[in-house]
Structure formats: structure tokens, C-alpha cells
Coordinates of C-alpha atoms in Angstrom, one line a residue:
Chain A
M1 CA 20.0 8.0 136.8
I2 CA 22.7 10.4 136.2
K3 CA 22.2 13.5 138.6
W4 CA 26.1 14.8 139.2
C5 CA 29.1 16.2 137.6
I6 CA 32.3 17.1 138.9
G7 CA 34.8 19.6 138.2
A8 CA 38.6 20.2 139.1
D9 CA 40.2 23.5 138.3
M10 CA 43.8 22.5 138.6
G11 CA 46.3 25.4 140.0
G12 CA 49.8 25.7 140.9
T13 CA 49.0 25.8 144.5
T14 CA 45.7 23.8 144.8
V15 CA 43.3 22.0 142.7
K16 CA 39.6 23.3 143.5
I17 CA 37.3 20.6 143.2
G18 CA 33.3 21.0 142.9
L19 CA 30.4 18.5 143.2
L20 CA 27.7 19.7 141.0
T21 CA 24.3 18.8 139.9
T22 CA 24.0 18.5 136.2
A23 CA 21.5 21.3 136.4
G24 CA 24.6 23.4 137.7
E25 CA 24.1 23.8 141.1
L26 CA 27.5 23.9 143.0
V27 CA 26.5 21.3 145.9
E28 CA 30.0 21.1 147.6
K29 CA 33.4 22.5 146.8
W30 CA 36.6 21.7 148.5
E31 CA 40.4 22.1 147.8
I32 CA 43.4 19.9 147.8
P33 CA 47.2 20.8 147.4
T34 CA 48.9 20.5 144.2
R35 CA 51.8 18.4 144.8
K36 CA 54.0 19.5 141.8
E37 CA 57.3 17.6 142.9
K38 CA 58.7 14.6 140.9
E39 CA 57.1 16.3 137.6
G40 CA 53.4 16.4 139.2
V41 CA 53.2 12.6 139.3
Q42 CA 50.9 12.6 142.0
V43 CA 48.6 15.5 140.9
L44 CA 46.1 13.2 139.1
P45 CA 46.3 10.3 141.5
D46 CA 45.5 13.0 144.5
I47 CA 42.6 14.4 142.4
A48 CA 41.2 10.5 141.8
A49 CA 41.4 9.6 145.8
A50 CA 39.8 13.2 146.5
I51 CA 36.8 12.3 144.1
L52 CA 36.5 8.8 145.1
A53 CA 36.3 9.6 149.0
K54 CA 33.8 12.3 148.5
L55 CA 31.3 9.8 146.2
E56 CA 31.7 7.1 149.2
E57 CA 31.3 9.8 151.8
R58 CA 28.0 11.0 150.3
G59 CA 26.8 7.5 149.1
I60 CA 27.1 8.6 145.2
A61 CA 27.3 5.5 142.9
K62 CA 29.7 6.3 139.9
E63 CA 26.8 5.4 137.6
E64 CA 25.0 8.5 138.8
V65 CA 27.9 10.7 137.8
A66 CA 28.3 12.1 134.3
G67 CA 31.9 12.3 134.8
V68 CA 35.0 14.7 135.6
G69 CA 36.2 17.7 133.8
I70 CA 39.5 19.1 134.6
G71 CA 40.8 22.6 133.8
V72 CA 44.6 22.6 133.0
P73 CA 46.7 25.7 133.4
G74 CA 48.2 25.1 130.0
P75 CA 47.7 24.3 126.5
V76 CA 45.2 21.1 125.7
G77 CA 44.8 19.7 122.1
P78 CA 41.7 18.9 120.6
D79 CA 42.2 15.4 121.3
G80 CA 43.0 15.8 125.0
F81 CA 46.9 15.8 124.5
V82 CA 48.7 18.3 127.1
P83 CA 52.3 18.9 125.4
V84 CA 53.5 20.5 128.9
C85 CA 52.3 22.1 131.9
V86 CA 54.9 24.0 133.7
N87 CA 52.6 25.2 136.5
I88 CA 51.8 21.4 137.5
G89 CA 55.3 20.1 136.8
W90 CA 54.3 18.2 133.9
R91 CA 57.2 18.3 131.4
N92 CA 56.4 15.3 129.0
G93 CA 53.3 15.3 127.0
F94 CA 50.6 13.0 128.1
Y95 CA 46.8 12.4 127.7
P96 CA 45.7 13.3 131.5
E97 CA 41.9 12.4 130.6
R98 CA 43.1 8.7 130.0
I99 CA 45.2 8.5 133.1
L100 CA 42.7 10.1 135.2
S101 CA 39.7 7.8 133.9
E102 CA 41.9 4.7 134.7
L103 CA 42.4 5.9 138.1
L104 CA 38.6 6.7 138.5
G105 CA 37.9 2.9 137.4
G106 CA 36.5 4.2 134.0
M107 CA 34.7 7.3 134.7
K108 CA 34.5 9.7 131.7
V109 CA 37.2 12.5 132.0
K110 CA 37.5 15.6 129.9
A111 CA 40.5 18.4 130.0
G112 CA 40.3 21.8 128.8
N113 CA 42.5 24.9 129.2
D114 CA 41.6 26.5 132.4
A115 CA 41.1 30.0 130.7
N116 CA 38.7 28.2 128.3
V117 CA 37.1 26.3 131.1
A118 CA 36.2 29.2 133.2
A119 CA 35.1 31.0 130.1
L120 CA 32.6 28.3 129.8
G121 CA 31.8 28.2 133.6
E122 CA 30.7 32.2 133.2
A123 CA 28.7 31.2 129.9
W124 CA 27.2 28.4 132.0
M125 CA 26.1 29.9 135.1
G126 CA 27.8 33.2 135.6
G127 CA 28.2 36.6 133.9
A128 CA 27.1 35.6 130.6
K129 CA 24.2 32.9 132.0
G130 CA 22.6 31.3 129.2
S131 CA 24.6 32.7 126.5
D132 CA 25.7 30.5 123.6
N133 CA 27.9 33.0 121.9
A134 CA 30.3 34.9 124.7
T135 CA 34.0 35.9 125.2
F136 CA 35.5 35.8 128.7
I137 CA 38.6 37.8 129.5
T138 CA 40.5 37.1 132.8
L139 CA 42.8 40.0 133.9
G140 CA 45.2 38.6 136.5
T141 CA 48.7 38.6 136.6
G142 CA 48.5 37.8 132.9
V143 CA 45.7 38.0 130.4
G144 CA 43.7 34.8 129.4
G145 CA 40.7 34.5 127.4
G146 CA 38.3 32.0 126.4
V147 CA 35.9 32.2 123.4
I148 CA 32.5 30.1 123.5
M149 CA 30.7 30.0 120.1
G150 CA 27.4 28.0 119.4
G151 CA 28.0 26.8 123.5
Q152 CA 31.7 25.3 122.6
I153 CA 35.0 26.3 123.3
V154 CA 36.9 27.4 120.5
T155 CA 40.3 25.5 120.8
G156 CA 41.5 26.4 117.2
S157 CA 43.7 24.2 115.1
K158 CA 46.4 24.2 117.5
G159 CA 45.0 25.1 120.8
L160 CA 46.0 28.9 120.3
G161 CA 41.9 29.8 120.4
G162 CA 41.4 32.4 123.2
E163 CA 45.0 33.5 123.9
I164 CA 44.0 37.0 123.5
G165 CA 46.6 38.0 126.2
H166 CA 49.5 37.7 123.2
M167 CA 47.8 39.8 120.6
V168 CA 50.3 42.4 119.8
M169 CA 48.4 45.5 120.5
N170 CA 51.4 48.0 120.1
M171 CA 54.0 47.6 117.5
E172 CA 56.2 50.2 118.9
E173 CA 56.7 48.7 122.5
P174 CA 60.1 48.6 123.5
D175 CA 59.9 46.2 126.5
A176 CA 59.3 42.5 125.9
C177 CA 56.5 40.2 126.9
N178 CA 56.9 36.8 128.9
C179 CA 56.4 35.3 125.3
G180 CA 59.2 37.0 123.9
N181 CA 57.0 39.4 121.9
H182 CA 56.7 43.0 122.2
G183 CA 53.4 44.8 122.8
C184 CA 51.1 42.1 123.7
L185 CA 47.6 42.8 125.3
E186 CA 49.0 41.4 128.7
Q187 CA 51.6 44.0 128.9
Y188 CA 48.9 46.6 129.3
A189 CA 45.8 44.9 130.8
S190 CA 47.1 42.6 133.6
A191 CA 47.8 43.8 137.0
T192 CA 51.7 43.9 136.5
G193 CA 50.9 45.7 133.2
I194 CA 48.8 48.0 135.0
V195 CA 51.7 49.0 137.5
K196 CA 54.2 49.1 134.8
E197 CA 52.1 51.5 132.9
A198 CA 51.4 53.7 136.2
K199 CA 55.2 53.9 136.6
R200 CA 55.5 55.2 133.0
V201 CA 53.3 58.1 133.6
L202 CA 54.8 59.0 136.8
L203 CA 58.2 59.1 135.0
R204 CA 56.6 61.2 132.2
S205 CA 55.8 64.2 134.7
D206 CA 56.6 65.6 138.1
A207 CA 52.8 66.2 138.6
P208 CA 51.9 65.1 142.3
S209 CA 50.4 61.6 142.6
V210 CA 49.4 59.7 145.8
L211 CA 51.2 56.7 143.9
R212 CA 54.6 58.6 144.5
E213 CA 54.3 58.2 148.2
K214 CA 54.6 54.3 148.0
E215 CA 57.8 52.6 147.2
N216 CA 55.9 49.6 145.7
F217 CA 52.4 50.2 144.6
S218 CA 50.1 47.5 143.4
C219 CA 47.4 47.2 140.5
K220 CA 44.5 47.8 143.5
D221 CA 46.5 50.9 144.6
V222 CA 46.5 52.5 140.9
W223 CA 42.7 51.8 140.6
D224 CA 41.7 53.2 144.1
A225 CA 43.9 56.4 143.4
A226 CA 42.1 56.6 140.0
K227 CA 38.5 56.3 141.8
A228 CA 39.6 58.9 144.0
G229 CA 40.5 61.2 141.1
D230 CA 44.5 61.0 141.3
A231 CA 45.3 62.3 137.6
A232 CA 48.3 60.0 136.9
A233 CA 46.3 56.9 138.1
V234 CA 43.3 58.0 135.7
E235 CA 45.5 58.5 132.9
T236 CA 47.1 55.0 133.6
V237 CA 43.5 53.3 133.6
E238 CA 41.9 55.2 130.8
Y239 CA 45.0 53.9 128.7
C240 CA 44.9 50.3 129.7
M241 CA 41.4 50.0 129.4
K242 CA 41.5 51.7 126.0
V243 CA 43.8 49.0 124.7
L244 CA 41.8 46.4 126.4
A245 CA 38.8 47.8 124.4
L246 CA 40.6 47.7 121.1
A247 CA 41.5 44.0 121.6
M248 CA 37.9 43.6 122.4
S249 CA 36.9 45.4 119.1
H250 CA 39.1 42.8 117.3
I251 CA 37.2 40.0 118.6
T252 CA 34.0 41.7 117.5
H253 CA 35.3 42.0 114.2
L254 CA 36.2 38.7 113.9
V255 CA 33.5 36.4 116.0
D256 CA 31.1 39.1 117.0
P257 CA 30.3 37.8 120.5
E258 CA 26.7 38.4 122.1
N259 CA 28.5 39.0 125.6
F260 CA 31.8 39.9 126.7
V261 CA 32.8 38.7 130.5
I262 CA 35.7 40.4 132.4
G263 CA 37.2 38.5 135.2
G264 CA 40.1 37.9 137.2
G265 CA 41.8 39.8 139.9
V266 CA 42.0 42.9 138.0
S267 CA 38.3 43.1 137.6
A268 CA 37.6 43.5 141.3
A269 CA 38.1 47.2 140.5
G270 CA 34.2 46.7 139.4
E271 CA 31.9 48.7 137.3
Y272 CA 34.5 51.8 137.1
L273 CA 36.6 49.4 135.1
A274 CA 33.5 48.0 133.0
E275 CA 32.4 51.7 132.2
L276 CA 35.9 52.7 130.9
V277 CA 36.1 49.7 128.7
R278 CA 32.5 50.2 127.4
K279 CA 33.2 53.8 126.6
Y280 CA 36.4 53.1 124.5
Y281 CA 34.8 49.7 123.0
A282 CA 32.0 52.0 121.5
E283 CA 34.4 54.0 119.9
F284 CA 36.1 51.0 117.9
T285 CA 32.9 49.6 116.8
H286 CA 31.3 52.0 114.7
L287 CA 29.5 49.3 112.4
L288 CA 27.8 47.9 115.3
K289 CA 24.6 49.7 116.3
D290 CA 23.2 47.1 119.0
K291 CA 26.5 46.9 121.2
P292 CA 27.0 43.3 123.0
Q293 CA 26.7 43.4 126.8
I294 CA 30.1 43.8 128.6
S295 CA 29.7 42.8 132.2
L296 CA 31.8 41.4 135.0
A297 CA 32.5 38.1 135.9
T298 CA 30.3 36.6 138.8
L299 CA 31.4 33.3 139.6
G300 CA 35.0 34.5 140.9
N301 CA 37.3 31.8 141.7
D302 CA 34.6 29.0 140.9
A303 CA 34.2 29.8 137.4
G304 CA 37.0 27.2 136.7
T305 CA 35.0 24.5 138.6
Y306 CA 31.7 25.3 137.1
G307 CA 33.2 25.3 133.6
A308 CA 35.3 21.9 134.1
A309 CA 31.9 20.3 135.2
K310 CA 30.1 21.8 132.3
L311 CA 33.1 20.4 130.1
I312 CA 31.9 16.5 130.8
L313 CA 28.2 17.5 129.9
G314 CA 29.2 18.3 126.5
E315 CA 29.8 21.9 126.5
Chain B
M1 CA 18.9 11.7 92.9
I2 CA 20.3 15.0 93.9
K3 CA 23.4 15.4 91.4
W4 CA 23.6 19.4 91.2
C5 CA 23.7 22.7 93.0
I6 CA 23.5 26.2 92.1
G7 CA 25.6 29.3 93.2
A8 CA 24.8 32.8 92.4
D9 CA 27.1 35.6 93.5
M10 CA 25.5 38.8 93.4
G11 CA 27.5 42.0 92.7
G12 CA 26.5 45.7 91.9
T13 CA 27.1 45.0 88.2
T14 CA 26.4 41.4 87.6
V15 CA 25.2 38.3 89.0
K16 CA 27.4 35.4 88.3
I17 CA 25.8 32.1 88.3
G18 CA 27.0 28.6 88.4
L19 CA 25.7 25.1 87.8
L20 CA 28.0 22.8 89.9
T21 CA 28.0 19.2 90.7
T22 CA 27.5 18.3 94.4
A23 CA 31.0 17.1 94.2
G24 CA 32.2 20.5 93.4
E25 CA 32.7 20.8 89.9
L26 CA 31.8 24.2 88.0
V27 CA 30.1 22.7 84.9
E28 CA 28.9 25.8 83.8
K29 CA 29.0 29.5 84.5
W30 CA 27.3 32.3 82.9
E31 CA 26.6 36.1 84.1
I32 CA 23.5 38.5 84.0
P33 CA 23.2 42.0 84.6
T34 CA 22.2 43.4 87.9
R35 CA 19.2 45.3 87.3
K36 CA 19.6 47.8 90.4
E37 CA 16.7 50.3 89.5
K38 CA 13.6 50.4 91.5
E39 CA 15.3 49.4 94.7
G40 CA 16.5 46.1 92.8
V41 CA 13.0 44.5 92.6
Q42 CA 14.1 42.4 89.5
V43 CA 17.2 41.0 90.7
L44 CA 15.7 38.0 92.4
P45 CA 13.2 37.5 89.4
D46 CA 15.9 37.9 87.1
I47 CA 18.2 35.2 88.8
A48 CA 15.2 32.9 89.2
A49 CA 14.3 33.0 85.3
A50 CA 18.0 32.6 84.4
I51 CA 18.1 29.4 86.6
L52 CA 14.9 27.8 85.4
A53 CA 15.9 28.3 81.6
K54 CA 19.3 27.0 82.3
L55 CA 17.6 23.8 84.0
E56 CA 15.2 23.5 81.0
E57 CA 17.9 23.8 78.5
R58 CA 20.0 21.1 80.2
G59 CA 16.9 19.0 80.8
I60 CA 17.6 18.7 84.4
A61 CA 14.6 18.3 86.9
K62 CA 14.4 20.4 90.2
E63 CA 14.3 17.1 92.1
E64 CA 18.0 16.7 90.9
V65 CA 19.1 20.0 92.3
A66 CA 19.9 20.3 96.1
G67 CA 19.2 24.2 95.8
V68 CA 20.5 27.4 95.0
G69 CA 22.9 29.4 97.3
I70 CA 23.3 33.4 97.1
G71 CA 26.1 35.6 97.9
V72 CA 24.5 38.8 98.9
P73 CA 27.1 42.2 98.9
G74 CA 25.8 43.1 102.5
P75 CA 24.9 41.8 105.7
V76 CA 23.0 38.8 106.2
G77 CA 21.7 37.6 109.7
P78 CA 21.5 34.1 110.7
D79 CA 18.0 33.7 110.0
G80 CA 18.7 35.0 106.4
F81 CA 17.5 38.4 107.0
V82 CA 18.9 41.3 104.8
P83 CA 18.4 44.7 106.5
V84 CA 20.0 46.7 103.5
C85 CA 22.2 46.0 100.7
V86 CA 23.1 49.3 98.8
N87 CA 24.8 47.8 96.2
I88 CA 21.8 45.7 94.8
G89 CA 19.6 48.6 95.6
W90 CA 17.7 47.0 98.5
R91 CA 16.6 49.6 101.0
N92 CA 14.2 48.0 103.0
G93 CA 15.1 44.6 105.2
F94 CA 13.6 41.3 104.0
Y95 CA 14.2 37.8 103.5
P96 CA 15.4 37.0 100.0
E97 CA 15.8 33.4 100.6
R98 CA 11.9 33.1 101.1
I99 CA 11.3 35.3 97.8
L100 CA 13.7 33.4 95.4
S101 CA 12.6 29.8 96.8
E102 CA 8.8 31.0 95.6
L103 CA 10.1 32.2 92.5
L104 CA 11.8 28.9 92.0
G105 CA 8.7 26.8 92.8
G106 CA 9.8 26.1 96.1
M107 CA 13.5 25.2 95.5
K108 CA 15.6 25.4 98.5
V109 CA 17.5 28.7 98.8
K110 CA 20.1 30.0 101.3
A111 CA 21.7 33.2 101.6
G112 CA 25.2 34.6 102.9
N113 CA 27.6 37.5 102.9
D114 CA 29.5 37.3 99.5
A115 CA 32.9 37.7 101.7
N116 CA 32.0 35.0 103.9
V117 CA 30.6 33.2 100.7
A118 CA 34.0 33.5 98.9
A119 CA 35.5 32.1 101.8
L120 CA 33.6 29.2 101.7
G121 CA 34.2 28.8 98.3
E122 CA 38.0 28.9 98.7
A123 CA 38.0 26.4 101.8
W124 CA 35.8 24.1 99.6
M125 CA 37.4 23.8 96.4
G126 CA 40.3 26.6 96.4
G127 CA 43.3 27.8 98.2
A128 CA 42.2 25.8 101.6
K129 CA 40.9 22.9 99.8
G130 CA 39.4 20.5 102.3
S131 CA 40.3 22.6 105.3
D132 CA 37.6 22.9 107.9
N133 CA 39.2 25.6 109.6
A134 CA 40.3 28.5 107.3
T135 CA 40.4 32.6 107.3
F136 CA 40.0 33.9 104.0
I137 CA 40.8 37.7 103.3
T138 CA 39.9 39.7 100.4
L139 CA 42.0 42.6 99.4
G140 CA 40.2 44.5 97.1
T141 CA 38.6 48.3 97.0
G142 CA 37.9 47.6 100.7
V143 CA 38.9 44.6 102.9
G144 CA 36.6 41.7 103.5
G145 CA 37.0 38.5 105.5
G146 CA 35.5 35.1 106.3
V147 CA 36.0 32.9 109.1
I148 CA 35.4 29.1 108.5
M149 CA 35.4 27.1 111.7
G150 CA 34.3 23.4 111.7
G151 CA 33.3 23.8 108.2
Q152 CA 30.8 26.6 109.0
I153 CA 31.0 30.4 108.2
V154 CA 31.2 32.3 111.5
T155 CA 28.6 34.9 111.1
G156 CA 28.7 35.9 114.7
S157 CA 25.7 37.1 116.9
K158 CA 24.8 40.2 115.0
G159 CA 26.5 39.3 111.4
L160 CA 29.7 41.1 111.8
G161 CA 31.8 37.9 112.2
G162 CA 34.7 38.1 109.6
E163 CA 34.4 42.1 109.3
I164 CA 38.3 42.2 109.6
G165 CA 38.6 45.0 107.4
H166 CA 37.3 47.2 110.2
M167 CA 39.6 46.3 112.8
V168 CA 41.3 49.1 114.2
M169 CA 44.9 48.7 113.6
N170 CA 46.2 52.3 114.1
M171 CA 44.6 54.6 116.9
E172 CA 46.8 57.4 116.0
E173 CA 45.5 57.3 112.2
P174 CA 44.2 60.9 111.4
D175 CA 42.2 60.0 108.4
A176 CA 38.7 58.5 108.7
C177 CA 37.6 55.4 107.3
N178 CA 34.5 55.1 105.2
C179 CA 32.8 53.2 108.1
G180 CA 33.9 56.7 110.0
N181 CA 36.3 55.0 112.3
H182 CA 40.0 55.6 112.3
G183 CA 42.9 53.3 111.4
C184 CA 41.0 50.2 110.0
L185 CA 43.0 47.7 108.3
E186 CA 41.0 48.5 105.0
Q187 CA 42.8 51.7 105.2
Y188 CA 46.3 50.1 104.9
A189 CA 45.8 46.8 103.2
S190 CA 43.2 47.6 100.3
A191 CA 43.8 48.7 96.9
T192 CA 43.2 52.3 97.9
G193 CA 44.8 51.8 101.3
I194 CA 48.1 51.0 99.6
V195 CA 48.1 53.8 97.0
K196 CA 47.3 56.3 99.7
E197 CA 50.1 54.8 102.1
A198 CA 52.5 55.3 99.0
K199 CA 51.7 58.9 98.6
R200 CA 52.5 59.3 102.3
V201 CA 55.8 57.9 101.9
L202 CA 56.5 59.9 98.9
L203 CA 55.7 63.3 100.7
R204 CA 58.1 62.1 103.5
S205 CA 61.2 62.4 101.4
D206 CA 62.5 63.8 98.2
A207 CA 64.3 60.4 97.5
P208 CA 63.6 59.5 93.9
S209 CA 60.7 56.8 93.0
V210 CA 59.4 55.7 89.7
L211 CA 56.0 56.5 91.3
R212 CA 56.6 60.4 91.2
E213 CA 56.5 60.1 87.4
K214 CA 53.1 59.3 87.2
E215 CA 50.2 61.6 87.8
N216 CA 47.9 59.0 89.3
F217 CA 49.6 55.6 89.9
S218 CA 47.6 52.4 91.0
C219 CA 47.9 49.8 93.5
K220 CA 49.4 47.5 90.6
D221 CA 51.9 50.2 89.8
V222 CA 53.1 50.2 93.7
W223 CA 53.6 46.5 93.6
D224 CA 55.3 46.5 90.2
A225 CA 57.6 49.2 91.4
A226 CA 58.7 47.3 94.7
K227 CA 59.2 44.1 92.8
A228 CA 61.6 46.3 90.8
G229 CA 63.6 47.5 93.7
D230 CA 61.7 51.1 94.0
A231 CA 62.7 52.1 97.8
A232 CA 59.5 54.1 98.3
A233 CA 57.3 51.2 97.0
V234 CA 59.1 48.6 99.0
E235 CA 58.6 50.7 102.1
T236 CA 55.0 51.2 101.2
V237 CA 54.2 47.6 100.8
E238 CA 56.5 46.6 103.5
Y239 CA 54.4 48.6 105.9
C240 CA 51.1 47.8 104.6
M241 CA 51.7 44.0 104.7
K242 CA 52.9 44.4 108.1
V243 CA 49.9 45.7 109.2
L244 CA 47.8 42.9 107.3
A245 CA 50.2 40.6 109.1
L246 CA 49.3 41.9 112.8
A247 CA 45.5 41.6 112.0
M248 CA 46.0 38.1 110.9
S249 CA 47.9 37.4 114.1
H250 CA 45.2 38.8 116.1
I251 CA 42.6 36.2 114.4
T252 CA 45.1 33.3 115.1
H253 CA 45.2 34.3 119.1
L254 CA 41.4 34.1 118.8
V255 CA 40.3 31.4 116.4
D256 CA 43.7 29.8 115.4
P257 CA 42.9 28.7 111.8
E258 CA 45.0 26.0 110.0
N259 CA 44.9 28.1 107.0
F260 CA 45.0 31.7 105.5
V261 CA 43.8 32.4 101.9
I262 CA 44.6 35.9 100.4
G263 CA 42.3 36.7 97.5
G264 CA 41.0 40.0 96.0
G265 CA 42.4 42.3 93.3
V266 CA 45.6 43.1 95.4
S267 CA 46.7 39.3 95.6
A268 CA 47.6 39.4 92.1
A269 CA 50.9 40.7 93.5
G270 CA 51.3 37.0 93.9
E271 CA 54.0 35.3 95.9
Y272 CA 55.9 38.4 96.7
L273 CA 53.1 39.7 98.6
A274 CA 52.5 36.2 100.5
E275 CA 56.2 36.0 101.2
L276 CA 56.2 39.8 103.1
V277 CA 52.7 38.5 104.8
R278 CA 54.4 35.4 106.1
K279 CA 57.7 37.2 107.3
Y280 CA 55.8 39.5 109.5
Y281 CA 53.0 37.1 110.7
A282 CA 56.1 34.8 111.9
E283 CA 57.2 37.8 114.2
F284 CA 53.7 38.3 115.7
T285 CA 53.0 34.8 116.6
H286 CA 56.0 34.0 118.8
L287 CA 53.8 31.2 120.7
L288 CA 53.1 29.3 117.5
K289 CA 55.7 26.7 116.7
D290 CA 53.8 25.1 114.0
K291 CA 52.6 28.3 111.7
P292 CA 49.4 27.9 109.4
Q293 CA 49.6 27.8 105.8
I294 CA 49.3 31.2 104.2
S295 CA 48.3 31.0 100.6
L296 CA 46.9 33.0 97.6
A297 CA 43.4 32.4 96.5
T298 CA 43.0 29.8 93.5
L299 CA 39.4 30.5 92.3
G300 CA 39.5 34.2 91.3
N301 CA 36.3 35.7 90.8
D302 CA 34.5 32.2 90.8
A303 CA 35.2 31.8 94.7
G304 CA 31.6 33.5 95.5
T305 CA 29.7 31.1 93.0
Y306 CA 31.4 27.9 94.4
G307 CA 30.9 29.3 98.1
A308 CA 27.3 30.1 97.2
A309 CA 26.7 26.5 95.8
K310 CA 28.2 25.2 98.9
L311 CA 26.2 26.9 101.0
I312 CA 23.2 24.9 99.9
L313 CA 25.0 21.7 100.5
G314 CA 25.0 22.5 104.3
E315 CA 28.3 24.3 104.3

């Protein structure tokens, strides 16, 4: 009888692996290093070895496991093809599902983009628990997203579904984004974007600010200063969250989710952040009487592990 | 044996009805007036009578018809509930599917929003023929949209799916949109929006323009002048199509369609319009190596009839 599923969330430093029941209980989690050398040739064998050892340790037969889902930090085609994944060292396109399945003696394997997979995890057991129609936004070093519709991840025709960090929000932006474009959401709502915006605000006036006292301040410093009432910090986070809310209103006018879940390191700013987003989101969605729920992610770093495991259960 | 399906595209002036084969051939089409008086109480009975008369005239038995799809010019809930439809006169929420089905002696009836249904028609037999993953944009008096994913219309959790005309594209817009918001796509890419933008361009300078010679110029006048090289008209359509392309790039970063189809009265500007859109769209989608097809609608006023009929075939 199938009782278990396994999720492996692959990052540039470690792979987070979790053993879950098919009902969504995370029974055990552990990490292994990501060996990126030699174009990451060892990454999948290491994951396979870790999983096989864990099953043996617990006396779980392969027949009791639905399979293994993996979250990949890069694009994954609808057929499982991964063209490139710089964070893992993979430079040549291949099908990691097939390789890992062989290494696991034929166990079922399914791959998904990490941000999409984290979205699936939050929709399954986290901030949008039980929702079939949710959008997840990760505010970290960059901005990622995942759209769940009818319980399934929207990958789009070329795997660009949910790439909301690169929606152009400001056609007048002089600075370039990592992607080469100008004015992407990521340039305003990521940790780096918020710090950069704070520096702009500080440059525009001589008004005092606690941020001026530090040579290099962090995104957390900006949020802490804003919560303490620092005018420059407040101006920064109001603007950045207004841009994020605008992007979310675009999502509403297109796929109209029931829930939005905001996660990633920046979301540690908590309810103060969520309230700013709700305020501006309401302004941009006049047509919507009954607003969707906008909440913070609850699974933290485990969202990807949950979502990868859910992937193998058929989304 | 089921050989036929029927589509009824309801507008404020007429209802366009079509008899199609289940393979998508429009065998006959005709129109009946929309009797909006008395809160539109006669509209569904009129449609039922027209359909029953046509079936009798052609000697088609009800058993040979898959059913009747209707396109409604207003929001339609996932369960078929229509809260209000001002263009038809309907002020109180009800289920038109149920009423029409009763009037048709139990035939299957399915309702959808008219812009979404037109999208389905273009994806079935029009500009995106055979595509399961297409976005349709109507540029008319307003701007409507329809998103087809996996062959199905995206209605969203509250029926706002595909309402792309009310994406806020410009937070600095001083004028209000009909919806009460400021800076909606509709304010730049609709026929009225393009005329308004042309007037702004003319006000900004004294440069000569053929548009100054007319007291009231139309959207078609602006496009004709632009094609003839009139500088003010060119500036207008470049800007308006840039805003449209930006909205389309948002759609790509969210659901990543295979095809975009542009229809509605404004699209009569033809390939000149499509080329402008393609140019700016490419600028806003750096991450996308393999661009989607951007084409003009081909079914014209029949798109809604085709799509309504397709609705009953299970999308």
C-alpha cells in the first residue's frame, strides 16, 4: 500500500529532502550538500543514495512510496526537459526525471521549477491550504512566482508561467535588471530592489534617516526602520509594495486567484508588509468587490519540499 | 447521432445565432433583435423560439444537437450564475442556462462571458486555430480579453479572469476609466482611448497634422493618418500599442500563451498594428527566446457564435 511520498528541493548549496505521508505530514527532513563541481554530475546520484539509504534505515519498501518529486532552480519544460540550470552546474539540456528514476531502480520521478513547486507546497499544506486557485510570490534575492489553477501548476507553453519577477512595471526605469530588461518587478520588490530603492530615496533629500548611519544597510534594516517610523524607510517600502500590489492586480485581471501567498526572506517583515500590499491592491482592483485573501507563507524553507512531494501525487 | 451544435452571441442590439456542425463548420447564421425592455424578460424566450423554428425548418431532431451555448455580455460565474447584465437589461442575478434549457425542452445549455467565448471561437476555428493555449484581446469601444489554457476558458475564482482591459498600466494617469480606476489598458488601447491619446499628442505641440483638420476624428482616422506618415498619429499609435504590448508581456510572464490573437474594431488597422505590437512585445520579453505567434482575429463578428457553440462541446 502506498503511504509515503518524497520531495527534494534542490538549491545551489544544499538539497532539502523530506519524507512525507501521502496525507501531507512531513515526518522527517534532512539536507545534503549540492556538489556542483564537474557540471553537477554527482547531484542526482547523491540524492538517489540519500533517499535509498533513508528507505532502508526506516524499513520502507519502494512499493510503499508514490515516488520522488524534485524542485529544480531553473526552467522545466512540460515534458520534464531542463535546458540549463546554472545554480546546479547543469549546462547541457537533459531529462533529470529519467536519470533519477533509473538511479532509484525505476521509482516514479517528477520535476518542477522550484518557485512553482514552492507554490504548490503552500497551496497544499501552507498559507493557501486547500486552495485550488492560488498564486504564490517569493520575495528573496530575486522575485519568483507560482500560479496554481485547478490544483495544477501553470507552466505555460514555454515554461515561463509564473515568472512574475520579470513583469516590466516601470517603462521609465534607467537601471537594467539581471535579465537585461528595465523596470522588472524584481527591481522593486526583491531584497536587493528594496535596498536600492531606499538609496534612491535617501539621495533625493537631506532629511535625516537612521539608514544614513550605516554604511551598508540591509533589506531588513529598511523594514525595521520603517516600522519605527523612519520617513525615508516608510517612503521606500510604501513605493515598493505599491509596485508589488500593482503586479498582483495584473494577476487578478488575468487569472483571478482565490488566494495570494507571499513568501521568501523579505516576507519576514510580516503583517506590516501584508497590510501595505492589501492597501494598494484594493486601489488597483476596483472591479473586485470580494477581494482574495492575501496572506504570508507558513511553510518557510520547507515549502519546496512539500511541493516537490505533492508533485508526485499528481498536483 | 449528434451532428450539430448551436451558438448564440448576445449583444445589446441583436443576438447572433449560428447553426454549426460539431466539426466547426458554420452552416447557417442569422440575427434576432435583443428586446431589452422589461428587464430583458423576452430575450431568452426569443432565442428559444428562433432556435426551435430553425430546427423544425431544417428537420433536425433535438437528439441530433449537442446543445446551445450562449455568450453573455457580462460576468458569468463558474456555476453559470449571471449577477447582472446591463446591456441586456438583466438587473437581478439568475441562471440563464436553466431558463433557456427549460424553454428548449431540456436541451443542454451552457453560458459564458462574451469576450471569453469569442476567445474560444478564435482558438477553435480562427486566428489561433487548434491552439490549446491562447490569449485573445478585443480592441473595441472597450478592451476585453479571454484566456484559453489547456483548451479551457480561464474564468478565475470570481469571474474576473481575462479582464485585461482593466489592468492598470499607468499609475500616473490623471483621467478616470469607466471602472473608476486610473490608467487602465482600456484607456490607451480601445478606440476611444486611441482618439483621446491622439488629442493629447496634438495638444502637446503645434506641429501640423491632418488630424487637426477634422473637428471630430475617429480611431480609424488616426490609424489612416499614421499609415500615411502623419507624425502626431504615428506617435499616438506607437505609444498606445506599446502599452498594449506591455500588458501582453505581463500575460506572458504569468500564463505564457502559445498564441495571441487581436480582434475587435481597432484590429481592422491590420498588419501595421500587429507589427507595432510585435516590436514592443519583443522589447518587454527578454527571457523569451521563442516568441509566441501574434496574429489578427479571422472570424470577425462570428467569433462569439463559434465560441458559444464550442462551449457546449466541452470547450
